[in-house]
Short mmCIF file of N, CA and C in Angstrom, two decimals:
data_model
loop_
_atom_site.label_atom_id
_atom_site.label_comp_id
_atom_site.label_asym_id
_atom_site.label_seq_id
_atom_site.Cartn_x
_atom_site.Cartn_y
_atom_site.Cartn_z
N UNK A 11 14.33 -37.50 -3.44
CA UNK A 11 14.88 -36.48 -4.30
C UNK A 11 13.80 -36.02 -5.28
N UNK A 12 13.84 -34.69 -5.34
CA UNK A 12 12.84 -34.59 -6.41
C UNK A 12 13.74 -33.35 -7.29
N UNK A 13 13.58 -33.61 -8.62
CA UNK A 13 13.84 -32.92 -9.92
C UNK A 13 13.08 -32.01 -10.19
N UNK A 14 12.95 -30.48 -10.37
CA UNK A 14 12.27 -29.75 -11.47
C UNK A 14 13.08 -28.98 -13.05
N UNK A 15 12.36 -29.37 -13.77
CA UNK A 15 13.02 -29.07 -15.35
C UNK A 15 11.88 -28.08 -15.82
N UNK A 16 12.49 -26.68 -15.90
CA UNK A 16 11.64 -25.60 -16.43
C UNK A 16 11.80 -25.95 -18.13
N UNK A 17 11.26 -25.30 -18.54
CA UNK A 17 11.27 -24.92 -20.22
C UNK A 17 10.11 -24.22 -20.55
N UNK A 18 10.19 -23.39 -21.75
CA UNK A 18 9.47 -22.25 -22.28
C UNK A 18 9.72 -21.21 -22.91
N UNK A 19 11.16 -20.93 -21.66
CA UNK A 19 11.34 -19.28 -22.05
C UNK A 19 12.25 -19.13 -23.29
N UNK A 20 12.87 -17.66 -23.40
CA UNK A 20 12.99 -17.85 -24.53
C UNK A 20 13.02 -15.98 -25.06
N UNK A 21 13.07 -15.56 -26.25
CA UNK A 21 13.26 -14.13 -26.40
C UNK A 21 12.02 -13.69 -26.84
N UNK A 22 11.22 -12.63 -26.34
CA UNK A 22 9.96 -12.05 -26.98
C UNK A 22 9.95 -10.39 -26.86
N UNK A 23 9.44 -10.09 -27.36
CA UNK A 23 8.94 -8.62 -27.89
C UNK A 23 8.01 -8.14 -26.87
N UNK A 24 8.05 -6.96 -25.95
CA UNK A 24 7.11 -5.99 -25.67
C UNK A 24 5.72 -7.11 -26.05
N UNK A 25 4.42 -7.28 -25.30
CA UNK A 25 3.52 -6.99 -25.62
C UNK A 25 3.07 -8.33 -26.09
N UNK A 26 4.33 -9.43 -25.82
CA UNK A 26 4.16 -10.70 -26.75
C UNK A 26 3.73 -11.70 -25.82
N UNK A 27 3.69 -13.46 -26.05
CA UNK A 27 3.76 -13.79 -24.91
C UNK A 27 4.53 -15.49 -24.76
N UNK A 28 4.53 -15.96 -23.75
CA UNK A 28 5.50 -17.15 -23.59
C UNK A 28 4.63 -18.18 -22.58
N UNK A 29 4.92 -19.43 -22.35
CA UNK A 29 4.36 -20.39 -21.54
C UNK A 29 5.57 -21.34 -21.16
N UNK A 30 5.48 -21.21 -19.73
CA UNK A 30 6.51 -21.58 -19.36
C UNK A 30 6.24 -23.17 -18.71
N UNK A 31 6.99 -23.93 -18.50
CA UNK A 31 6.34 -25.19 -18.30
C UNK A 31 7.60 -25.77 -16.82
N UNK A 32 6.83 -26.89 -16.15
CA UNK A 32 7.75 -27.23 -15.18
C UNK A 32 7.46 -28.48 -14.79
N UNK A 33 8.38 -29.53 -14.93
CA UNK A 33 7.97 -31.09 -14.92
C UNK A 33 8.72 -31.49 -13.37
N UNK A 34 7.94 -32.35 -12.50
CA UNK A 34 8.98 -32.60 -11.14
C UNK A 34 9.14 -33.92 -11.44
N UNK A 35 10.07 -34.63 -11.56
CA UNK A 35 10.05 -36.21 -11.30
C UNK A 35 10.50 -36.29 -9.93
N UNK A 36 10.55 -37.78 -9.45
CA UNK A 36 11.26 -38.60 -8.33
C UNK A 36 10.39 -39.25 -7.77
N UNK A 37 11.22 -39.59 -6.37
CA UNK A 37 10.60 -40.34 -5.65
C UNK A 37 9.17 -39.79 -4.94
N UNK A 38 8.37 -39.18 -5.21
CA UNK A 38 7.24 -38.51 -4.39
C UNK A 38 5.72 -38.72 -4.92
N UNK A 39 4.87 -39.04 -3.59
CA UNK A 39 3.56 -39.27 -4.37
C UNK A 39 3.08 -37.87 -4.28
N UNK A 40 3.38 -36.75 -3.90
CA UNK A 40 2.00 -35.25 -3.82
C UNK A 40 3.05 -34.23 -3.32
N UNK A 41 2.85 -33.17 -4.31
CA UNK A 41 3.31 -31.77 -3.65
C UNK A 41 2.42 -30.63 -3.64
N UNK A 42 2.74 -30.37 -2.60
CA UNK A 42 1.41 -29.77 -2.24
C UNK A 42 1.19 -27.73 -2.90
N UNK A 43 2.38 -27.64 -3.01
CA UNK A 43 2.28 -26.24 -3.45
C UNK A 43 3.66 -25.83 -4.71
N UNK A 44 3.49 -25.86 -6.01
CA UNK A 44 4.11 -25.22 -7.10
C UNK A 44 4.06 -23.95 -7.30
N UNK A 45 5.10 -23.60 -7.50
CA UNK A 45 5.11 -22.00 -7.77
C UNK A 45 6.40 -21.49 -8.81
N UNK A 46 6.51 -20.03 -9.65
CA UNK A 46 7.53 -19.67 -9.92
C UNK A 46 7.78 -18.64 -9.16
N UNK A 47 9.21 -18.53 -9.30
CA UNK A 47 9.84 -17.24 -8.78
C UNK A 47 11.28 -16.42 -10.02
N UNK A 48 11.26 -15.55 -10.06
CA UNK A 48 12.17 -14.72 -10.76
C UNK A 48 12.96 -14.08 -10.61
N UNK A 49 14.32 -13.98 -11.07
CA UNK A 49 15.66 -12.97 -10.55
C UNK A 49 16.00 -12.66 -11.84
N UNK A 50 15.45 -11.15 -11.42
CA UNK A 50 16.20 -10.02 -12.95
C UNK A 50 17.90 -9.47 -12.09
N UNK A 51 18.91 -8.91 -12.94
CA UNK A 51 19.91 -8.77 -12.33
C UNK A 51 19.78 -8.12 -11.87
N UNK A 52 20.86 -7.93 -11.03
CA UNK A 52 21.06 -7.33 -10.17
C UNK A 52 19.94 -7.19 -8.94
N UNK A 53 18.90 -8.11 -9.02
CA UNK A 53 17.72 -7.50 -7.99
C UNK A 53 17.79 -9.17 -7.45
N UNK A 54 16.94 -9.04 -6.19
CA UNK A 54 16.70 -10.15 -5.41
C UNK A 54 15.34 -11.40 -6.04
N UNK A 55 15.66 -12.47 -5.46
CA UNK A 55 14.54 -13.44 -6.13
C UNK A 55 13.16 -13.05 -5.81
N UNK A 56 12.02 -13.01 -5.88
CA UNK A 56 11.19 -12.88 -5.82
C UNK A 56 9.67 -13.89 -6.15
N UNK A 57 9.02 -14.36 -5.49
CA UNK A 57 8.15 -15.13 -5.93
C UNK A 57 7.20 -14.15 -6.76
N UNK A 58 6.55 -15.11 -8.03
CA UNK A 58 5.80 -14.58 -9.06
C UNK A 58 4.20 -15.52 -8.93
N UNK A 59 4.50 -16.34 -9.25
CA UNK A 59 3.11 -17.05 -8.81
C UNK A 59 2.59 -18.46 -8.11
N UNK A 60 2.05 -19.13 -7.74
CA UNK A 60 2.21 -20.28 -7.08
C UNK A 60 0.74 -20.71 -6.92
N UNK A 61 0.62 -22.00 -6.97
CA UNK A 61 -0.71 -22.84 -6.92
C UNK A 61 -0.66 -23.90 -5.83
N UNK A 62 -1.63 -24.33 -5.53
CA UNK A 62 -1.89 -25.48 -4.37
C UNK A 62 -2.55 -26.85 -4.96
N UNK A 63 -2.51 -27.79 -4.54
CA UNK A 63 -2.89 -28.72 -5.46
C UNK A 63 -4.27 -28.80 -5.13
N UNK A 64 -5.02 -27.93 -4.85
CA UNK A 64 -6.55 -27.63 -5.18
C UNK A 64 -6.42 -26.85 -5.72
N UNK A 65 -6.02 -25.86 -6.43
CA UNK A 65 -6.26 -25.09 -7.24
C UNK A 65 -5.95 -23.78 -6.99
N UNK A 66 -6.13 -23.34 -5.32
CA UNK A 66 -5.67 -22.31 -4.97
C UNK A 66 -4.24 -21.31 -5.32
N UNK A 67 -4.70 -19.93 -6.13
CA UNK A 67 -3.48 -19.61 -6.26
C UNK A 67 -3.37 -18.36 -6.22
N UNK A 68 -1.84 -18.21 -5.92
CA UNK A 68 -1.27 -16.54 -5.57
C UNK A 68 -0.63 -15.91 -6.78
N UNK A 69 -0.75 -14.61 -7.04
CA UNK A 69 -0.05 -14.12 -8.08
C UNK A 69 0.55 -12.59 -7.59
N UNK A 70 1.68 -12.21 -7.75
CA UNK A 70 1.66 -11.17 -7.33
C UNK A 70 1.52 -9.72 -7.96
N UNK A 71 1.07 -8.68 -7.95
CA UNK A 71 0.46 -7.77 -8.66
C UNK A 71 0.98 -7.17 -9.95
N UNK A 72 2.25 -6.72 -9.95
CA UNK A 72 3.00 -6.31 -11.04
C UNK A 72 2.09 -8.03 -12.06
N UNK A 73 2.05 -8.76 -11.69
CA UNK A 73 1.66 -9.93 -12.98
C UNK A 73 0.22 -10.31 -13.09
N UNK A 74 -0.57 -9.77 -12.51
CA UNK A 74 -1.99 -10.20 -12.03
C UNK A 74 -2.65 -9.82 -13.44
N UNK A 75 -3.70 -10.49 -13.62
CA UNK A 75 -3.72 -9.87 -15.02
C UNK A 75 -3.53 -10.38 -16.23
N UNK A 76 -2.11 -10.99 -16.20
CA UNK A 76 -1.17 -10.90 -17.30
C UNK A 76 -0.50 -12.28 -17.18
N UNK A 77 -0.04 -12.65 -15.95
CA UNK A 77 0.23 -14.32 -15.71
C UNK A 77 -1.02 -15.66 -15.01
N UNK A 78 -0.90 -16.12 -15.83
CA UNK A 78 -1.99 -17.23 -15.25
C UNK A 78 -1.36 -18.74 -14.74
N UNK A 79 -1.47 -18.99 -13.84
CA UNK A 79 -0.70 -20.39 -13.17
C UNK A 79 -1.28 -21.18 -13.70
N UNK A 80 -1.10 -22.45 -13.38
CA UNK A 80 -2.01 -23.73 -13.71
C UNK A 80 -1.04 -24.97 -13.50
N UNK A 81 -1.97 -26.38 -12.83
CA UNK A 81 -1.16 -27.09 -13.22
C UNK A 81 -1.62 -28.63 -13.29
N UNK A 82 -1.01 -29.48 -13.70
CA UNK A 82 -1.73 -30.84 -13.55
C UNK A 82 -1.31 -31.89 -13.09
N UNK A 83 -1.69 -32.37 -11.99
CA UNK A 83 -1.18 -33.14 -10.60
C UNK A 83 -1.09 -34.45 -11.44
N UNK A 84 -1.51 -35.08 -12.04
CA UNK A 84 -1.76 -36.31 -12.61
C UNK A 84 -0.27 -36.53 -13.36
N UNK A 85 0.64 -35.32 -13.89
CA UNK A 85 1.79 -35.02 -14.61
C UNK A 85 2.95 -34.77 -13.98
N UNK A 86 2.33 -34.20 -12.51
CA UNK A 86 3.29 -32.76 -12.00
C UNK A 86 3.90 -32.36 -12.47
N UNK A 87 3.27 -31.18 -13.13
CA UNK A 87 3.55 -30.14 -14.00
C UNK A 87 2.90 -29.10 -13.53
N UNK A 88 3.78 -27.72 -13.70
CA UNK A 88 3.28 -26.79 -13.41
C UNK A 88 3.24 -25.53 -14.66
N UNK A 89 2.26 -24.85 -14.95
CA UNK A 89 2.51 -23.53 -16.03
C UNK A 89 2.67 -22.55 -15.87
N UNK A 90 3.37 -21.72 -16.51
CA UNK A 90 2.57 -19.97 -16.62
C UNK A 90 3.08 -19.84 -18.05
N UNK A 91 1.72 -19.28 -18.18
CA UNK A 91 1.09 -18.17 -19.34
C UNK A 91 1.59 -17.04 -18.89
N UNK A 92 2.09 -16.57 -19.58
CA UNK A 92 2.32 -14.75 -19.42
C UNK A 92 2.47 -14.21 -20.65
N UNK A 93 1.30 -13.51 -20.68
CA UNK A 93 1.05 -12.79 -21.53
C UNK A 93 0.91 -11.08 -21.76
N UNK A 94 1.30 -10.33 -22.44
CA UNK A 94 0.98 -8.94 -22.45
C UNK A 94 2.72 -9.03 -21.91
N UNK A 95 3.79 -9.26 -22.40
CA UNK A 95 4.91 -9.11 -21.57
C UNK A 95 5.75 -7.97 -21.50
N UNK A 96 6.37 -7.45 -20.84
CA UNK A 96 6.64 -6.38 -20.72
C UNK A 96 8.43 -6.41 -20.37
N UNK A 97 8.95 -5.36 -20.44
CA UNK A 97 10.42 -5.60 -20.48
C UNK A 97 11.04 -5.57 -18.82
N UNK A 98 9.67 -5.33 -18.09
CA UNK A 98 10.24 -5.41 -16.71
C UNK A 98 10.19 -6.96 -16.31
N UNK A 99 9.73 -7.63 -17.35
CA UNK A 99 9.34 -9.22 -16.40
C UNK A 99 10.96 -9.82 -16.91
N UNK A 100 11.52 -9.16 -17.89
CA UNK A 100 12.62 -10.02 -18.12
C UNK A 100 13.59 -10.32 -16.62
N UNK A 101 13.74 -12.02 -16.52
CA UNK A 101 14.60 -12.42 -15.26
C UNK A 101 14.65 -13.75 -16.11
N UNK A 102 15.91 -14.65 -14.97
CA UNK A 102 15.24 -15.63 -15.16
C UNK A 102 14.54 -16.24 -14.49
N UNK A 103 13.15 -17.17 -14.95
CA UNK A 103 12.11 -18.05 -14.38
C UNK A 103 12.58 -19.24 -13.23
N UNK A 104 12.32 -19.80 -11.77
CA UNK A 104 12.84 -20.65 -11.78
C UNK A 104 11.45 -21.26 -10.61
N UNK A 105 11.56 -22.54 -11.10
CA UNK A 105 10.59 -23.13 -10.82
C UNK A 105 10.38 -23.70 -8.98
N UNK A 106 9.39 -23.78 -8.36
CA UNK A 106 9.81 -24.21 -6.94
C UNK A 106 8.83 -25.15 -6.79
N UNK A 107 8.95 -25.81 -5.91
CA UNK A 107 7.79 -27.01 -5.17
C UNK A 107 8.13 -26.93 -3.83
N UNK A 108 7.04 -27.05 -2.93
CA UNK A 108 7.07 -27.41 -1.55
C UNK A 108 6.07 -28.45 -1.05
N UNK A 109 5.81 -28.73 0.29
CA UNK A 109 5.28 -29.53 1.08
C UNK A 109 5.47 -30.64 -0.30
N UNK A 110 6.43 -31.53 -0.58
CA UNK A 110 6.17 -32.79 -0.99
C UNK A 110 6.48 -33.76 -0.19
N UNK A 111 5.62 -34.81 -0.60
CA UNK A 111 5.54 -36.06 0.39
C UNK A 111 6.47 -37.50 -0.46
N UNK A 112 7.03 -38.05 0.13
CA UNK A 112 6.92 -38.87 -0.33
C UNK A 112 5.72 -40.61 -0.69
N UNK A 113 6.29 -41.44 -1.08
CA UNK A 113 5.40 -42.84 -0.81
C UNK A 113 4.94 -43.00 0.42
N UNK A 114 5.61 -43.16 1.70
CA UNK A 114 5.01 -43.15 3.04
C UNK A 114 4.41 -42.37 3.68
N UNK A 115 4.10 -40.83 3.06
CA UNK A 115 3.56 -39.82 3.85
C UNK A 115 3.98 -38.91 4.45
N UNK A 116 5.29 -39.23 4.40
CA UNK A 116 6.14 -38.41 5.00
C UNK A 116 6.63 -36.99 4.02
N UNK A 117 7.04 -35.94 4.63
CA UNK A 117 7.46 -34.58 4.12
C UNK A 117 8.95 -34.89 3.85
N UNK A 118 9.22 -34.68 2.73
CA UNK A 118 10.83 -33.98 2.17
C UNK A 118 10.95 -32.90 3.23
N UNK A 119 11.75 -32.52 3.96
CA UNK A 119 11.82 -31.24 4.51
C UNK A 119 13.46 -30.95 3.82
N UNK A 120 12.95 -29.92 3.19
CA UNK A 120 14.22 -28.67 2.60
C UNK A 120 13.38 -27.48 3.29
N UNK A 121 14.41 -26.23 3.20
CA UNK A 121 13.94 -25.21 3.48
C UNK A 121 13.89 -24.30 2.11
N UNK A 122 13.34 -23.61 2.03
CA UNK A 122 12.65 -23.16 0.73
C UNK A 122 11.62 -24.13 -0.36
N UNK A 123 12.10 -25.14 -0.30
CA UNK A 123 11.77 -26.18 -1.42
C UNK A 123 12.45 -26.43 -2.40
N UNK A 124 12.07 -27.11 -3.19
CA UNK A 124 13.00 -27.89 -4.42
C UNK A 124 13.02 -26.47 -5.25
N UNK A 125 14.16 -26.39 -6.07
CA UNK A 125 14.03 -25.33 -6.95
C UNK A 125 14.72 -26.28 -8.56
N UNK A 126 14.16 -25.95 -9.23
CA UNK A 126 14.90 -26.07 -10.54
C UNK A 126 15.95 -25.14 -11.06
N UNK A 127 16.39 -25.58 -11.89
CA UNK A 127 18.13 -24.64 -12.59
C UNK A 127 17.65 -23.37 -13.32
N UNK A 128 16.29 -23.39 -13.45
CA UNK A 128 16.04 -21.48 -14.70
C UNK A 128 15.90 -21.87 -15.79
N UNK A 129 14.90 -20.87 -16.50
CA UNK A 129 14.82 -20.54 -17.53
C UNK A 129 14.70 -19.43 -18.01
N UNK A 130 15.22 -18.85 -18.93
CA UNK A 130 15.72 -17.33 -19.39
C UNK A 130 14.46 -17.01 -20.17
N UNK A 131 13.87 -15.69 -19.51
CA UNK A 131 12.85 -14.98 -20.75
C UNK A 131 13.46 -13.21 -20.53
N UNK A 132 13.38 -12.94 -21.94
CA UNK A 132 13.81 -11.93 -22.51
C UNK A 132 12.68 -11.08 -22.72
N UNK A 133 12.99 -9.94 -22.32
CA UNK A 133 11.76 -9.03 -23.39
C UNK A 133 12.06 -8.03 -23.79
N UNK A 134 12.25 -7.84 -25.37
CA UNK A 134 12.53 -6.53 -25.82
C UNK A 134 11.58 -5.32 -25.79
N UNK A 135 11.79 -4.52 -25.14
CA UNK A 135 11.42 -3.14 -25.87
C UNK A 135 11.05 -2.63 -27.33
#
């Protein structure tokens, strides 16, 4: 089983910015790929950014720029910085993990991956 607990978000202003944070506990020694994804209403989820546990990472354009991933395997924890925010990013945040292994080596297989419960960021105009 593995847990993710977002926290960060929160209400900001046009132009302001937030750091969003994402802790996984459980039973697992390595996951291999963290990422967020976002659902503003009424619109579909969408992945926003995601890292590899080398470092490798995707961001997608509307945020390029402006969101920076990061994360630290030693914690499993994952970040984003987003900064310069804008009133289109308001959704809520929700955190994902994939390829995790457990103690023996073996893969968790879910489809999509673990997701955490959200975190709400606001942005006023």
């Amino acid at each position: 089983q593995v847990q993710l607990v977002e926290s960060g978000g929160g209400l900001v202003q046009a132009g302001g910015s937030l750091r969003l944070s994402c802790a996984a506990s459980g039973r697992f020694s390595s996951i291999y790929t963290m990422g967020w994804a976002r659902q503003a209403p009424g619109k579909e989820r969408e992945m926003v950014a995601s890292i590899t546990s080398g470092g490798g990472t995707d961001t997608i354009d509307s945020a390029k720029g402006r969101f920076t991933i990061s994360r630290d395997n030693a914690k499993n924890t994952v970040y984003l910085q987003m900064n310069s925010l804008k009133p289109e990013d308001t959704a809520v945040y929700y955190c994902n993990a994939q390829g995790v292994k457990g103690y023996s080596g073996t893969y968790f297989y879910t489809s999509g991956g673990f997701w955490g419960q959200g975190t709400q960021v606001t942005v006023s105009s």
